[in-house]
CSV table of C-alpha atoms in Angstrom, one decimal:
chain,number,residue,atom,x,y,z
A,1,UNK,CA,-4.2,276.2,14.1
A,2,UNK,CA,-5.4,277.2,10.8
A,3,UNK,CA,-6.7,274.5,8.3
A,4,UNK,CA,-4.8,272.9,5.3
A,5,UNK,CA,-6.6,275.2,2.7
A,6,UNK,CA,-4.7,278.6,4.2
A,7,UNK,CA,-2.3,277.4,6.8
A,8,UNK,CA,0.6,278.9,4.2
A,9,UNK,CA,-0.7,282.1,3.8
A,10,UNK,CA,-2.7,282.8,7.4
A,11,UNK,CA,1.1,281.5,8.8
A,12,UNK,CA,2.8,283.7,6.2
A,13,UNK,CA,0.7,286.7,7.3
A,14,UNK,CA,0.8,286.7,11.2
A,15,UNK,CA,4.5,285.9,10.6
A,16,UNK,CA,5.2,288.7,8.8
A,17,UNK,CA,2.8,291.6,10.2
A,18,UNK,CA,4.6,290.1,13.6
A,19,UNK,CA,7.8,290.3,12.0
A,20,UNK,CA,6.9,294.3,11.2
A,21,UNK,CA,5.3,294.9,14.8
A,22,UNK,CA,8.8,294.7,16.1
A,23,UNK,CA,9.9,297.4,13.7
A,24,UNK,CA,7.1,299.2,14.5
A,25,UNK,CA,8.0,299.2,18.2
A,26,UNK,CA,11.1,300.5,18.0
A,27,UNK,CA,9.9,303.3,15.6
A,28,UNK,CA,7.3,304.2,18.6
A,29,UNK,CA,9.8,302.9,21.6
A,30,UNK,CA,12.2,305.6,20.2
A,31,UNK,CA,11.0,308.0,19.0
A,32,UNK,CA,7.6,308.3,20.7
A,33,UNK,CA,7.6,306.9,24.2
A,34,UNK,CA,11.1,307.4,24.9
A,35,UNK,CA,11.1,311.5,24.9
A,36,UNK,CA,8.1,311.5,26.4
A,37,UNK,CA,9.4,309.3,29.5
A,38,UNK,CA,12.7,311.3,29.5
A,39,UNK,CA,10.9,314.5,30.2
A,40,UNK,CA,8.8,312.4,32.7
A,41,UNK,CA,12.2,311.5,34.6
A,42,UNK,CA,13.3,314.9,34.2
A,43,UNK,CA,15.8,314.0,31.7
A,44,UNK,CA,17.3,311.3,33.3
A,45,UNK,CA,17.7,308.9,29.7
A,46,UNK,CA,18.4,305.8,31.8
A,47,UNK,CA,15.6,306.2,34.0
A,48,UNK,CA,13.4,306.4,30.9
A,49,UNK,CA,15.0,303.7,28.9
A,50,UNK,CA,13.9,301.1,32.2
A,51,UNK,CA,10.8,302.1,32.5
A,52,UNK,CA,9.6,302.4,28.8
A,53,UNK,CA,9.9,298.9,28.6
A,54,UNK,CA,7.3,298.7,30.5
A,55,UNK,CA,4.7,299.6,27.8
A,56,UNK,CA,5.1,296.4,25.3
A,57,UNK,CA,5.5,294.3,28.5
A,58,UNK,CA,1.6,295.9,29.2
A,59,UNK,CA,0.7,295.5,25.8
A,60,UNK,CA,2.1,292.1,25.2
A,61,UNK,CA,0.2,290.7,28.5
A,62,UNK,CA,-3.5,292.5,27.7
A,63,UNK,CA,-2.9,290.4,23.9
A,64,UNK,CA,-1.8,287.1,26.3
A,65,UNK,CA,-5.4,287.4,28.0
A,66,UNK,CA,-7.4,288.8,24.5
A,67,UNK,CA,-6.1,285.4,23.1
A,68,UNK,CA,-7.0,283.0,26.3
A,69,UNK,CA,-10.3,284.7,26.3
A,70,UNK,CA,-11.3,284.9,23.0
A,71,UNK,CA,-8.8,282.5,21.1
A,72,UNK,CA,-9.3,278.9,20.0
A,73,UNK,CA,-6.8,276.3,20.0
A,74,UNK,CA,-7.6,274.6,17.0
A,75,UNK,CA,-10.3,274.9,14.1
A,76,UNK,CA,-12.5,272.6,16.3
A,77,UNK,CA,-12.1,274.1,19.5
A,78,UNK,CA,-10.3,274.1,22.3
A,79,UNK,CA,-7.8,271.1,23.1
A,80,UNK,CA,-9.2,270.5,26.4
A,81,UNK,CA,-13.1,270.5,25.5
A,82,UNK,CA,-11.7,267.7,22.9
A,83,UNK,CA,-10.3,265.7,25.9
A,84,UNK,CA,-13.1,265.7,27.1
A,85,UNK,CA,-15.3,264.7,24.5
A,86,UNK,CA,-12.4,261.9,23.1
A,87,UNK,CA,-12.4,263.9,19.8
A,88,UNK,CA,-8.5,264.6,21.1
A,89,UNK,CA,-5.9,261.9,22.5
A,90,UNK,CA,-3.9,263.1,25.5
A,91,UNK,CA,-0.4,262.7,24.5
A,92,UNK,CA,2.5,263.8,26.6
A,93,UNK,CA,4.6,267.1,25.5
A,94,UNK,CA,8.4,264.8,25.9
A,95,UNK,CA,6.8,262.3,23.6
A,96,UNK,CA,5.6,264.9,21.3
A,97,UNK,CA,9.0,266.5,21.0
A,98,UNK,CA,10.3,262.8,20.7
A,99,UNK,CA,8.3,262.3,17.6
A,100,UNK,CA,8.8,265.7,16.0
A,101,UNK,CA,12.5,265.4,16.7
A,102,UNK,CA,13.3,262.5,15.4
A,103,UNK,CA,11.7,262.8,11.8
A,104,UNK,CA,14.0,263.7,9.6
A,105,UNK,CA,11.9,266.2,7.6
A,106,UNK,CA,11.9,268.5,10.8
A,107,UNK,CA,15.9,269.6,10.9
A,108,UNK,CA,15.4,269.3,6.8
A,109,UNK,CA,12.8,272.3,7.8
A,110,UNK,CA,15.1,273.7,10.1
A,111,UNK,CA,17.7,274.0,8.2
A,112,UNK,CA,15.6,276.0,5.4
A,113,UNK,CA,14.1,278.2,8.3
A,114,UNK,CA,17.7,279.1,9.3
A,115,UNK,CA,18.6,280.2,5.5
A,116,UNK,CA,15.7,282.4,5.5
A,117,UNK,CA,14.6,284.1,8.3
A,118,UNK,CA,17.8,283.7,10.1
A,119,UNK,CA,19.3,285.4,7.0
A,120,UNK,CA,16.4,287.7,7.6
A,121,UNK,CA,17.8,288.5,11.3
A,122,UNK,CA,21.4,289.1,9.8
A,123,UNK,CA,20.7,290.8,7.2
A,124,UNK,CA,18.8,293.6,9.6
A,125,UNK,CA,22.3,293.9,11.0
A,126,UNK,CA,25.1,293.6,8.5
A,127,UNK,CA,23.1,295.5,5.4
A,128,UNK,CA,24.0,299.0,7.3
A,129,UNK,CA,27.3,297.9,7.6
A,130,UNK,CA,27.4,296.3,4.2
A,131,UNK,CA,26.5,299.9,2.7
A,132,UNK,CA,28.5,301.9,5.2
A,133,UNK,CA,31.7,300.4,3.8
A,134,UNK,CA,31.4,299.2,0.1
A,135,UNK,CA,29.3,302.6,-0.7
A,136,UNK,CA,31.0,305.0,2.3
A,137,UNK,CA,27.1,306.2,2.9
A,138,UNK,CA,27.1,308.2,6.8
A,139,UNK,CA,25.2,305.6,9.2
A,140,UNK,CA,21.5,307.2,9.1
A,141,UNK,CA,21.6,307.0,5.2
A,142,UNK,CA,23.0,303.4,5.5
A,143,UNK,CA,20.2,302.3,7.8
A,144,UNK,CA,17.0,303.9,5.8
A,145,UNK,CA,18.2,302.1,3.0
A,146,UNK,CA,18.9,298.6,4.9
A,147,UNK,CA,14.8,299.4,6.9
A,148,UNK,CA,13.8,298.2,3.6
A,149,UNK,CA,14.3,294.5,4.0
A,150,UNK,CA,12.3,294.7,7.4
A,151,UNK,CA,9.4,296.4,5.5
A,152,UNK,CA,8.6,293.8,2.3
A,153,UNK,CA,7.4,291.9,5.3
A,154,UNK,CA,4.2,293.4,5.0
A,155,UNK,CA,3.4,291.1,1.7
A,156,UNK,CA,6.0,289.2,1.0
A,157,UNK,CA,5.9,286.4,3.7
A,158,UNK,CA,2.2,286.0,3.3
A,159,UNK,CA,2.8,285.6,-0.6
A,160,UNK,CA,4.9,282.7,-0.1
A,161,UNK,CA,2.6,281.1,2.0
A,162,UNK,CA,-0.2,281.9,-0.3
A,163,UNK,CA,2.1,280.1,-3.4
A,164,UNK,CA,2.3,277.4,-1.8
A,165,UNK,CA,-1.4,276.9,-1.0
A,166,UNK,CA,-1.9,277.5,-4.7
A,167,UNK,CA,0.1,275.1,-5.8
A,168,UNK,CA,-1.1,272.0,-3.3
A,169,UNK,CA,-4.3,271.4,-4.8
A,170,UNK,CA,-2.8,271.4,-8.5
A,171,UNK,CA,0.5,269.3,-7.2
A,172,UNK,CA,-0.2,267.8,-3.5
A,173,UNK,CA,2.5,268.2,-1.2
A,174,UNK,CA,5.1,268.0,-4.0
A,175,UNK,CA,3.6,271.3,-5.4
A,176,UNK,CA,4.4,272.9,-1.8
A,177,UNK,CA,8.0,271.1,-2.1
A,178,UNK,CA,8.8,272.9,-5.3
A,179,UNK,CA,7.3,276.2,-3.9
A,180,UNK,CA,10.0,276.1,-1.2
A,181,UNK,CA,12.8,275.2,-3.6
A,182,UNK,CA,12.6,278.1,-6.2
A,183,UNK,CA,11.9,280.4,-3.7
A,184,UNK,CA,15.2,279.1,-1.2
A,185,UNK,CA,17.5,279.3,-5.1
A,186,UNK,CA,16.1,282.5,-6.1
A,187,UNK,CA,16.8,284.1,-2.8
A,188,UNK,CA,20.7,282.5,-3.1
A,189,UNK,CA,21.1,283.8,-6.6
A,190,UNK,CA,19.8,287.1,-5.7
A,191,UNK,CA,22.7,287.4,-2.6
A,192,UNK,CA,24.5,286.4,-5.3
A,193,UNK,CA,24.0,289.4,-7.4
A,194,UNK,CA,23.3,291.5,-4.5
A,195,UNK,CA,27.0,291.0,-3.0
A,196,UNK,CA,28.7,291.7,-6.8
A,197,UNK,CA,27.1,294.8,-7.1
A,198,UNK,CA,29.1,298.4,-7.5
A,199,UNK,CA,26.3,300.5,-8.3
A,200,UNK,CA,25.0,301.9,-5.6
A,201,UNK,CA,20.8,302.2,-6.8
A,202,UNK,CA,21.3,298.3,-8.6
A,203,UNK,CA,22.6,297.0,-5.5
A,204,UNK,CA,19.3,298.9,-3.2
A,205,UNK,CA,17.4,296.9,-6.1
A,206,UNK,CA,18.5,293.9,-5.7
A,207,UNK,CA,18.6,294.0,-1.7
A,208,UNK,CA,14.5,294.7,-2.0
A,209,UNK,CA,14.8,291.7,-4.5
A,210,UNK,CA,16.3,289.6,-1.9
A,211,UNK,CA,14.5,290.4,0.7
A,212,UNK,CA,10.9,289.0,-0.9
A,213,UNK,CA,12.4,285.7,-1.3
A,214,UNK,CA,14.1,285.5,2.1
A,215,UNK,CA,10.5,286.7,3.6
A,216,UNK,CA,8.5,284.3,0.6
A,217,UNK,CA,10.8,281.7,1.8
A,218,UNK,CA,9.5,282.0,5.4
A,219,UNK,CA,5.9,282.1,4.6
A,220,UNK,CA,6.5,278.5,2.6
A,221,UNK,CA,8.6,276.7,4.7
A,222,UNK,CA,5.4,277.3,7.7
A,223,UNK,CA,2.6,276.2,4.8
A,224,UNK,CA,4.5,272.6,5.0
A,225,UNK,CA,5.4,272.0,8.5
A,226,UNK,CA,1.8,271.2,9.6
A,227,UNK,CA,2.1,267.9,7.4
A,228,UNK,CA,4.9,266.8,8.9
A,229,UNK,CA,4.1,265.2,11.7
A,230,UNK,CA,0.2,265.1,12.8
A,231,UNK,CA,1.5,264.0,16.1
A,232,UNK,CA,3.7,266.4,17.4
A,233,UNK,CA,2.7,269.3,15.1
A,234,UNK,CA,3.9,271.8,18.1
A,235,UNK,CA,7.1,270.2,18.1
A,236,UNK,CA,7.5,270.7,14.6
A,237,UNK,CA,7.1,273.9,14.4
A,238,UNK,CA,8.8,274.7,17.8
A,239,UNK,CA,11.9,273.3,16.4
A,240,UNK,CA,11.7,274.5,12.9
A,241,UNK,CA,11.5,278.1,14.1
A,242,UNK,CA,14.4,277.7,16.1
A,243,UNK,CA,16.0,277.0,12.9
A,244,UNK,CA,15.7,280.9,12.1
A,245,UNK,CA,17.9,282.5,15.6
A,246,UNK,CA,20.3,279.3,15.0
A,247,UNK,CA,20.7,280.4,11.5
A,248,UNK,CA,21.4,284.1,12.5
A,249,UNK,CA,24.1,283.2,14.5
A,250,UNK,CA,26.0,281.1,12.1
A,251,UNK,CA,25.9,283.5,9.9
A,252,UNK,CA,26.9,286.4,12.5
A,253,UNK,CA,29.8,284.4,13.0
A,254,UNK,CA,30.8,284.1,9.2
A,255,UNK,CA,30.1,287.7,8.7
A,256,UNK,CA,32.4,288.2,12.1
A,257,UNK,CA,34.8,286.1,10.5
A,258,UNK,CA,34.9,288.3,7.1
A,259,UNK,CA,34.5,291.7,8.8
A,260,UNK,CA,37.1,293.2,6.3
A,261,UNK,CA,35.1,291.6,3.4
A,262,UNK,CA,31.7,292.3,3.5
A,263,UNK,CA,30.8,290.1,-0.4
A,264,UNK,CA,32.7,286.9,0.5
A,265,UNK,CA,30.7,287.1,3.6
A,266,UNK,CA,27.3,287.4,1.4
A,267,UNK,CA,28.8,285.1,-1.3
A,268,UNK,CA,28.9,282.4,1.7
A,269,UNK,CA,25.9,283.2,2.6
A,270,UNK,CA,24.6,282.8,-0.5
A,271,UNK,CA,26.1,278.9,-1.3
A,272,UNK,CA,24.7,277.6,1.9
A,273,UNK,CA,21.0,279.5,1.0
A,274,UNK,CA,21.3,277.4,-2.9
A,275,UNK,CA,22.2,274.6,-1.0
A,276,UNK,CA,19.9,274.5,1.6
A,277,UNK,CA,17.3,274.8,-1.9
A,278,UNK,CA,18.8,271.7,-3.4
A,279,UNK,CA,17.9,269.6,0.0
A,280,UNK,CA,14.0,270.3,-0.7
A,281,UNK,CA,14.5,267.5,-2.6
A,282,UNK,CA,15.2,264.9,0.1
A,283,UNK,CA,11.6,265.9,1.9
A,284,UNK,CA,9.1,263.1,2.2
A,285,UNK,CA,6.4,263.1,3.8
A,286,UNK,CA,4.3,260.5,5.1
A,287,UNK,CA,0.9,260.2,2.5
A,288,UNK,CA,2.5,262.2,-0.2
A,289,UNK,CA,5.0,262.4,-3.0
A,290,UNK,CA,7.8,264.4,-2.8
A,291,UNK,CA,10.4,265.7,-5.2
A,292,UNK,CA,12.4,262.1,-5.5
A,293,UNK,CA,10.9,260.0,-3.1
A,294,UNK,CA,6.9,259.1,-1.8
A,295,UNK,CA,3.8,258.8,-3.2
A,296,UNK,CA,0.4,260.3,-2.5
A,297,UNK,CA,-2.1,258.2,-1.2
A,298,UNK,CA,-6.0,259.4,-0.6
A,299,UNK,CA,-5.7,263.0,1.1
A,300,UNK,CA,-5.1,263.5,4.8
A,301,UNK,CA,-8.1,265.1,6.8
A,302,UNK,CA,-7.5,269.0,7.7
A,303,UNK,CA,-4.6,269.4,10.3
A,304,UNK,CA,-6.8,270.0,13.3
A,305,UNK,CA,-5.3,268.1,16.4
A,306,UNK,CA,-2.6,266.5,17.5
A,307,UNK,CA,-4.1,262.6,16.9
A,308,UNK,CA,-2.5,259.0,16.8
A,309,UNK,CA,-2.6,257.0,13.7
């Protein structure tokens, strides 16, 4: 959707603020709207909770209509107009998905996203239990500390996208991949350090630093995604995005299996994340030099719409 010069920071900011919006919605729903609806229903909390969910549904519907009315499919305009003018070739959804799914880079980035956004989803739940069991904090205090992790989305994901964008003019795609590898490896190292802490203050500091690298890696991932397959950018983005929930399921099972030893669960997570960082060396995008393979050709055109070679 965005031109290649700003695709990293644009996707990073949009995604990061989207995640922050989820937390803000939880706060507004729980502290403002739920009490209001409870009073409307004369103290019936079950009915209040069922009906209060109408509010975000209405807001989402309105925003969807605003996007349809005022948004554009890509920098050149809407796909319908581009197809009519002949600037965009019609590609079936099945062919697009097949093209994206058969690209090895798609699945490497799937693993990467599992190891950043999947980690974020897992830690949002596991951090409270970690501080509760390891440092014997009450749930409310542990929850307050754990909330730090999510609020780093205010800037960290955008920073990852920005670093990816800045690396591209200097080193080409190799620069974006190096940023990606560094952020994932730094994330893994921070998890190793975090799980080994016995001091509460140090643990909070490491949680914050760890969170910054997690969300920065999310931003840098989507700085690479639009370049993977110009014929199927939507399919690639969708498959990579699915890596987040898939990673959360995997890490959730690891934490469940190590419920009595949370530091061990974080240790295993750190090993997986570092392995994903090393996997960056295998990314080889057509027309661009990777860390080990490929070579740079003439700069490709801006990613505007899916087109055939």
